[in-house]
Amino acid sequence: MPGINFAPMRNLVSAIVILLIPFWLSAQNPLEKRVDFGANHANLSTIINQLSEASGVNFTYAKAIIPRQKNVSFKSQLRTVGEVLDIILEDLPVSVKVVGDQVVLYRDNKALGSETKFTISGTISDAETGERLIGTHIFTPDFKGTSSNDDGFFSISLPADTILLTFSYIGYEPVTKVIFPRQSQTLDISLESAANLTEIIIIEPDHSGEASDLRATGSDLINEQTVTALPSMAGEVDIIKAFQLLPGVQSGNEGTAGLYIRGGSQDQNLILLDGVPIYYPSHMYGIFSTFNASTIKKAELIKDGFPARFGGRLSSILDITLKDGNNRKIGGEFGLGLTAANFMLEGPLIKDKTTFMVAGRQSYIDLYMRPITKAIKEADGREGVSKYNFSDFNAKLVHRFSPKDKLSFSFFTGKDSYKDNDSFEYFLDNPVNSSTEIKLKWSNLAWTAGWNHLFNDKLVLNTTLIYSRYRLNYDDYNRVLESPEDQLPVLHIALTNYQSEIRDWTGRLEFQLIPGPNHFIRFGGQLTSHKFQPGANYAYDYKATLGTTLDTTFNNIEINTTEFNLFFEDDIRLGQKAKLNAGVHTSGSVVEGKFNGSIQPRLALSYMLSERILAKMSFSTMTQYLHLLTNSGLGLPSDLWLPPIGNIKPQFSMQYVAGITTDLGRDWELTMEAYYKNLDNLVAFKNESRFFLTSENLDEAITMGTGRSYGAEILLSKKMRSTTGWLSYTLSRSERKFEDINNGETFPYKYDRTHDISLAIFHKFNKNIDISAVWIYGTGNTFTIPVREFPVGDFADNDQYPVILYEYEDRNNARFPAYHRLDLGINFRKSFKWGEQLVNFSIYNAYNRQNPLFVNIKVKRDDPLAREFTQTTIFPIIPSLRYNAKF
């Protein structure tokens, strides 16, 4: 699967190999050590202690397995430690195993004819911060295992003769515990960060609860360490841009932080922040995402094999979990880039019980924009400036009432504001002063309250209450003052206001049941109340010459919908080689008295063909009860969200995926995957461009259609001690078909790319200096050009551009030039007693490739029928500097 990496499994296996080297090398095997030893009617505990002193071998065992009343006698002579153990343990249900330089004695339940099982449960956390670790892998030497849930809790049923349990998590040193499960018990495990290791963790796959690499398709994890190591644009660390380097994931337009996955559109991604859906997760018109990397504990992107607990979108799930906060001490971060400053502060309010985390980011782009835009306008004989800024804020509070109950509260808000004013004078018959002011604001607000309850070591309940709101406000003010001689001034004022909003209330219940080591069951449901205001328009128009005034509000409607889902899924282990994630997601929506429902089966199968080759396949159906009507190819926040009203139906997709992952040896790994996806009930404007939409023209303005995408993806990755990296390649095709567009014929999707390549390389010189390079290549996006032009009017006046009408035939019948660029970065790190600091220097688009954002058609004055295409590029070579400090 794309992004899947055997690296963590190799770390775990390597740790076990290190422990078992003495067992495999007979010359160093403690059981092969020879000792001149005997006993004269001594009890077993005494004999074992004396044998340990005589041989230098360490023994580990539970006292309960050694009978106190049994005494043993045998003559002293030169024997191996193993031979002595055979004598003293004869006829006892005790087995021997070598673990490192220790000899472990444990109860052999098979010898007793007993298959008794006990449950080992507990929590896994970061040793330094106390942060609970999600998805830690827990497994036995024969790879029976499970993983920790979203609160770091795990539970596993094991035979009583199990003596080794290994705990491993991305970027942490694995821990192997020797246990003697005579009864169910609880373990609290702390893992040390692997900061002393020299390699950089690049991309890690989701093991889906199994430690044997039997994992589901299409799931990728990216950690904070990877994001920090990547070159940054304008000094802004962005986790979304890291995901764009994976196979099957595109950015859409130049420099943006959007996600277009396997032929899907931006609205078909369910983006969750602590379980809250974020509708427009971008700043600066999509250039940066709203996610502060320093606040993120886990970020997982699921492209296929969707677990049944997720639903509501067609193309992907981006599940982001915020840090709970350090429960050991106060700590934090502070950073400065070229466009914004950010901070994060975390710590305990009540040690080991209550933690907090707050973080914020504020831009200072106005410092650059105001003087630059003012100078540009003055050069053109105008007055005015353009201003833009953004901010976001995160907060999280967690309180643990007991080991079984946790209450958490998360809050997020993000705001963007753009303002442009412009005034100039010109002459018609009289002097005219014209001024305009445009304001565009959009914001996200979200909070969630959650209660996590542990009923017992097999059953967990997560209860969540969620509120989210997305709001857009657009103002356009125009004022024209004409001052004729010897007459009163003539004033014309026009004001247009446009508003759009979505508000959601959601309640969710999820149960996690772990009946045994071969099953991890999740089931539950969710109820959401949506309130849509697709677009309220306010217009004010005053004309002094006519003495008329228009003051009205129209299309001020609200659409209330109710959406629900029920789900059941089970991670099933089928022997030692196969694992199945099977489930069903049932959902429905009620809009204006109309009910839409859907039953969506999900299936993901993994099978180990050999020790180095893992085969996978998945089948998923998804239903989406939201539509995004895109007014502009830029994906601006003026795009409108709508539920399935009128003749609009819910979107639906069906996806098939198959692939293999193979360990090539010497840290090389290759993943190959093929996919095919059908999309139904897509929506689009019938015309090329629309801005405002009214309820009256909804059915006339919108058409519905279908789509499909298919392709093959390859990910080749290499992991060494100092140099890491990966190469991803996607060969794909994405198409759309609408009855009212392109004469009903199939046409390429706007973001259809035949070839997509990403190469990322990291090199660490030492613990203080590392460098990175990212090269990206992609087939150009499609766009539509006219096939004919028709002149209109008289062209005698050469001072005016002629009026040309264009005739279009095929939609998206041309392509931009191929997109490619090189980004470079270098990090300088230094540790202090108080913490550490990082200075990053990056170069975006290092060889200054002029990649087009869009293409314009320009008419030549000397030849009205000649076409001249010009491209607009807004991201040339951009050097940047970023400073970050952790304490």
PDB file of N, CA, C and O in Angstrom, residues 684-685 688 703 705-708 733-750 752 782 784 809-813 815:
ATOM      1  N   ALA A 684     -22.218  19.816 -10.379  1.00  0.00           N
ATOM      2  CA  ALA A 684     -21.406  20.864 -11.000  1.00  0.00           C
ATOM      3  C   ALA A 684     -22.333  21.937 -11.540  1.00  0.00           C
ATOM      4  O   ALA A 684     -23.516  21.689 -11.815  1.00  0.00           O
ATOM      5  N   PHE A 685     -21.808  23.148 -11.681  1.00  0.00           N
ATOM      6  CA  PHE A 685     -22.544  24.199 -12.359  1.00  0.00           C
ATOM      7  C   PHE A 685     -22.589  23.890 -13.854  1.00  0.00           C
ATOM      8  O   PHE A 685     -21.604  23.418 -14.433  1.00  0.00           O
ATOM      9  N   GLU A 688     -19.575  27.592 -17.011  1.00  0.00           N
ATOM     10  CA  GLU A 688     -18.179  27.555 -16.591  1.00  0.00           C
ATOM     11  C   GLU A 688     -17.971  28.208 -15.239  1.00  0.00           C
ATOM     12  O   GLU A 688     -17.160  27.788 -14.449  1.00  0.00           O
ATOM     13  N   THR A 703     -26.135  20.585 -12.416  1.00  0.00           N
ATOM     14  CA  THR A 703     -26.332  19.313 -13.102  1.00  0.00           C
ATOM     15  C   THR A 703     -25.631  18.212 -12.326  1.00  0.00           C
ATOM     16  O   THR A 703     -24.684  18.474 -11.581  1.00  0.00           O
ATOM     17  N   GLY A 705     -23.850  14.208 -12.313  1.00  0.00           N
ATOM     18  CA  GLY A 705     -23.154  13.305 -13.206  1.00  0.00           C
ATOM     19  C   GLY A 705     -22.392  12.229 -12.450  1.00  0.00           C
ATOM     20  O   GLY A 705     -22.586  12.013 -11.252  1.00  0.00           O
ATOM     21  N   THR A 706     -21.501  11.575 -13.171  1.00  0.00           N
ATOM     22  CA  THR A 706     -20.729  10.462 -12.623  1.00  0.00           C
ATOM     23  C   THR A 706     -19.243  10.693 -12.870  1.00  0.00           C
ATOM     24  O   THR A 706     -18.845  11.591 -13.628  1.00  0.00           O
ATOM     25  N   GLY A 707     -18.441   9.886 -12.241  1.00  0.00           N
ATOM     26  CA  GLY A 707     -16.998   9.958 -12.449  1.00  0.00           C
ATOM     27  C   GLY A 707     -16.369   8.603 -12.197  1.00  0.00           C
ATOM     28  O   GLY A 707     -16.993   7.696 -11.637  1.00  0.00           O
ATOM     29  N   ARG A 708     -15.147   8.473 -12.636  1.00  0.00           N
ATOM     30  CA  ARG A 708     -14.375   7.269 -12.318  1.00  0.00           C
ATOM     31  C   ARG A 708     -12.902   7.631 -12.323  1.00  0.00           C
ATOM     32  O   ARG A 708     -12.466   8.570 -12.992  1.00  0.00           O
ATOM     33  N   ARG A 733      -5.783   7.977 -14.031  1.00  0.00           N
ATOM     34  CA  ARG A 733      -6.732   8.591 -14.936  1.00  0.00           C
ATOM     35  C   ARG A 733      -7.981   8.933 -14.138  1.00  0.00           C
ATOM     36  O   ARG A 733      -8.469   8.123 -13.345  1.00  0.00           O
ATOM     37  N   SER A 734      -8.507  10.157 -14.325  1.00  0.00           N
ATOM     38  CA  SER A 734      -9.704  10.582 -13.621  1.00  0.00           C
ATOM     39  C   SER A 734     -10.624  11.305 -14.593  1.00  0.00           C
ATOM     40  O   SER A 734     -10.189  12.223 -15.305  1.00  0.00           O
ATOM     41  N   GLU A 735     -11.888  10.882 -14.638  1.00  0.00           N
ATOM     42  CA  GLU A 735     -12.830  11.392 -15.636  1.00  0.00           C
ATOM     43  C   GLU A 735     -14.148  11.797 -14.985  1.00  0.00           C
ATOM     44  O   GLU A 735     -14.490  11.328 -13.886  1.00  0.00           O
ATOM     45  N   ARG A 736     -14.893  12.666 -15.686  1.00  0.00           N
ATOM     46  CA  ARG A 736     -16.223  13.075 -15.279  1.00  0.00           C
ATOM     47  C   ARG A 736     -17.176  13.005 -16.474  1.00  0.00           C
ATOM     48  O   ARG A 736     -16.754  13.148 -17.628  1.00  0.00           O
ATOM     49  N   LYS A 737     -18.470  12.831 -16.160  1.00  0.00           N
ATOM     50  CA  LYS A 737     -19.483  12.791 -17.216  1.00  0.00           C
ATOM     51  C   LYS A 737     -20.775  13.386 -16.677  1.00  0.00           C
ATOM     52  O   LYS A 737     -21.333  12.908 -15.685  1.00  0.00           O
ATOM     53  N   PHE A 738     -21.247  14.489 -17.324  1.00  0.00           N
ATOM     54  CA  PHE A 738     -22.477  15.164 -16.958  1.00  0.00           C
ATOM     55  C   PHE A 738     -23.337  15.323 -18.203  1.00  0.00           C
ATOM     56  O   PHE A 738     -22.835  15.670 -19.282  1.00  0.00           O
ATOM     57  N   GLU A 739     -24.623  15.102 -18.044  1.00  0.00           N
ATOM     58  CA  GLU A 739     -25.532  15.175 -19.200  1.00  0.00           C
ATOM     59  C   GLU A 739     -25.562  16.566 -19.804  1.00  0.00           C
ATOM     60  O   GLU A 739     -25.673  16.720 -21.025  1.00  0.00           O
ATOM     61  N   ASP A 740     -25.425  17.607 -18.971  1.00  0.00           N
ATOM     62  CA  ASP A 740     -25.548  18.984 -19.450  1.00  0.00           C
ATOM     63  C   ASP A 740     -24.203  19.663 -19.684  1.00  0.00           C
ATOM     64  O   ASP A 740     -24.158  20.879 -19.884  1.00  0.00           O
ATOM     65  N   ILE A 741     -23.136  18.916 -19.628  1.00  0.00           N
ATOM     66  CA  ILE A 741     -21.808  19.480 -19.852  1.00  0.00           C
ATOM     67  C   ILE A 741     -21.098  18.657 -20.917  1.00  0.00           C
ATOM     68  O   ILE A 741     -21.166  17.432 -20.907  1.00  0.00           O
ATOM     69  N   ASN A 742     -20.418  19.347 -21.833  1.00  0.00           N
ATOM     70  CA  ASN A 742     -19.608  18.674 -22.841  1.00  0.00           C
ATOM     71  C   ASN A 742     -20.443  17.739 -23.709  1.00  0.00           C
ATOM     72  O   ASN A 742     -19.992  16.657 -24.112  1.00  0.00           O
ATOM     73  N   ASN A 743     -21.713  18.153 -23.975  1.00  0.00           N
ATOM     74  CA  ASN A 743     -22.630  17.358 -24.806  1.00  0.00           C
ATOM     75  C   ASN A 743     -22.828  15.949 -24.266  1.00  0.00           C
ATOM     76  O   ASN A 743     -23.080  14.996 -25.021  1.00  0.00           O
ATOM     77  N   GLY A 744     -22.699  15.812 -22.959  1.00  0.00           N
ATOM     78  CA  GLY A 744     -22.910  14.511 -22.353  1.00  0.00           C
ATOM     79  C   GLY A 744     -21.767  13.539 -22.522  1.00  0.00           C
ATOM     80  O   GLY A 744     -21.868  12.374 -22.104  1.00  0.00           O
ATOM     81  N   GLU A 745     -20.654  13.991 -23.100  1.00  0.00           N
ATOM     82  CA  GLU A 745     -19.503  13.117 -23.321  1.00  0.00           C
ATOM     83  C   GLU A 745     -18.553  13.161 -22.126  1.00  0.00           C
ATOM     84  O   GLU A 745     -18.452  14.166 -21.418  1.00  0.00           O
ATOM     85  N   THR A 746     -17.829  12.076 -21.918  1.00  0.00           N
ATOM     86  CA  THR A 746     -16.846  11.998 -20.843  1.00  0.00           C
ATOM     87  C   THR A 746     -15.690  12.965 -21.108  1.00  0.00           C
ATOM     88  O   THR A 746     -15.236  13.113 -22.243  1.00  0.00           O
ATOM     89  N   PHE A 747     -15.214  13.639 -20.061  1.00  0.00           N
ATOM     90  CA  PHE A 747     -14.094  14.564 -20.194  1.00  0.00           C
ATOM     91  C   PHE A 747     -13.151  14.393 -19.000  1.00  0.00           C
ATOM     92  O   PHE A 747     -13.560  13.902 -17.937  1.00  0.00           O
ATOM     93  N   PRO A 748     -11.892  14.774 -19.143  1.00  0.00           N
ATOM     94  CA  PRO A 748     -10.948  14.631 -18.024  1.00  0.00           C
ATOM     95  C   PRO A 748     -11.320  15.558 -16.874  1.00  0.00           C
ATOM     96  O   PRO A 748     -11.760  16.692 -17.081  1.00  0.00           O
ATOM     97  N   TYR A 749     -11.118  15.065 -15.664  1.00  0.00           N
ATOM     98  CA  TYR A 749     -11.333  15.878 -14.476  1.00  0.00           C
ATOM     99  C   TYR A 749     -10.277  16.975 -14.429  1.00  0.00           C
ATOM    100  O   TYR A 749      -9.172  16.828 -14.959  1.00  0.00           O
ATOM    101  N   LYS A 750     -10.618  18.091 -13.796  1.00  0.00           N
ATOM    102  CA  LYS A 750      -9.699  19.230 -13.735  1.00  0.00           C
ATOM    103  C   LYS A 750      -8.343  18.834 -13.169  1.00  0.00           C
ATOM    104  O   LYS A 750      -7.306  19.299 -13.642  1.00  0.00           O
ATOM    105  N   ASP A 752      -7.013  15.792 -13.184  1.00  0.00           N
ATOM    106  CA  ASP A 752      -6.516  14.544 -13.759  1.00  0.00           C
ATOM    107  C   ASP A 752      -5.035  14.697 -14.087  1.00  0.00           C
ATOM    108  O   ASP A 752      -4.635  15.612 -14.797  1.00  0.00           O
ATOM    109  N   THR A 782      -5.770  20.075 -16.267  1.00  0.00           N
ATOM    110  CA  THR A 782      -6.533  20.379 -17.480  1.00  0.00           C
ATOM    111  C   THR A 782      -7.242  21.729 -17.354  1.00  0.00           C
ATOM    112  O   THR A 782      -7.512  22.202 -16.260  1.00  0.00           O
ATOM    113  N   THR A 784      -9.975  24.503 -20.081  1.00  0.00           N
ATOM    114  CA  THR A 784     -10.768  24.569 -21.314  1.00  0.00           C
ATOM    115  C   THR A 784     -10.373  25.789 -22.136  1.00  0.00           C
ATOM    116  O   THR A 784     -10.307  26.899 -21.607  1.00  0.00           O
ATOM    117  N   GLU A 809     -16.202  23.771 -27.120  1.00  0.00           N
ATOM    118  CA  GLU A 809     -16.731  22.444 -27.452  1.00  0.00           C
ATOM    119  C   GLU A 809     -16.417  21.461 -26.325  1.00  0.00           C
ATOM    120  O   GLU A 809     -17.211  21.259 -25.435  1.00  0.00           O
ATOM    121  N   ASP A 810     -15.239  20.908 -26.334  1.00  0.00           N
ATOM    122  CA  ASP A 810     -14.890  19.906 -25.337  1.00  0.00           C
ATOM    123  C   ASP A 810     -14.442  20.571 -24.036  1.00  0.00           C
ATOM    124  O   ASP A 810     -13.651  21.516 -24.037  1.00  0.00           O
ATOM    125  N   ARG A 811     -14.928  20.048 -22.923  1.00  0.00           N
ATOM    126  CA  ARG A 811     -14.524  20.532 -21.614  1.00  0.00           C
ATOM    127  C   ARG A 811     -13.132  19.977 -21.284  1.00  0.00           C
ATOM    128  O   ARG A 811     -12.809  18.819 -21.567  1.00  0.00           O
ATOM    129  N   ASN A 812     -12.296  20.828 -20.697  1.00  0.00           N
ATOM    130  CA  ASN A 812     -10.935  20.445 -20.289  1.00  0.00           C
ATOM    131  C   ASN A 812     -10.156  19.815 -21.453  1.00  0.00           C
ATOM    132  O   ASN A 812      -9.605  18.724 -21.356  1.00  0.00           O
ATOM    133  N   ASN A 813     -10.123  20.558 -22.554  1.00  0.00           N
ATOM    134  CA  ASN A 813      -9.490  20.051 -23.778  1.00  0.00           C
ATOM    135  C   ASN A 813      -8.030  20.480 -23.916  1.00  0.00           C
ATOM    136  O   ASN A 813      -7.417  20.269 -24.957  1.00  0.00           O
ATOM    137  N   ARG A 815      -4.089  21.248 -21.522  1.00  0.00           N
ATOM    138  CA  ARG A 815      -3.386  21.034 -20.265  1.00  0.00           C
ATOM    139  C   ARG A 815      -2.337  22.118 -20.046  1.00  0.00           C
ATOM    140  O   ARG A 815      -1.751  22.636 -20.999  1.00  0.00           O
TER     141      ARG A 815
END
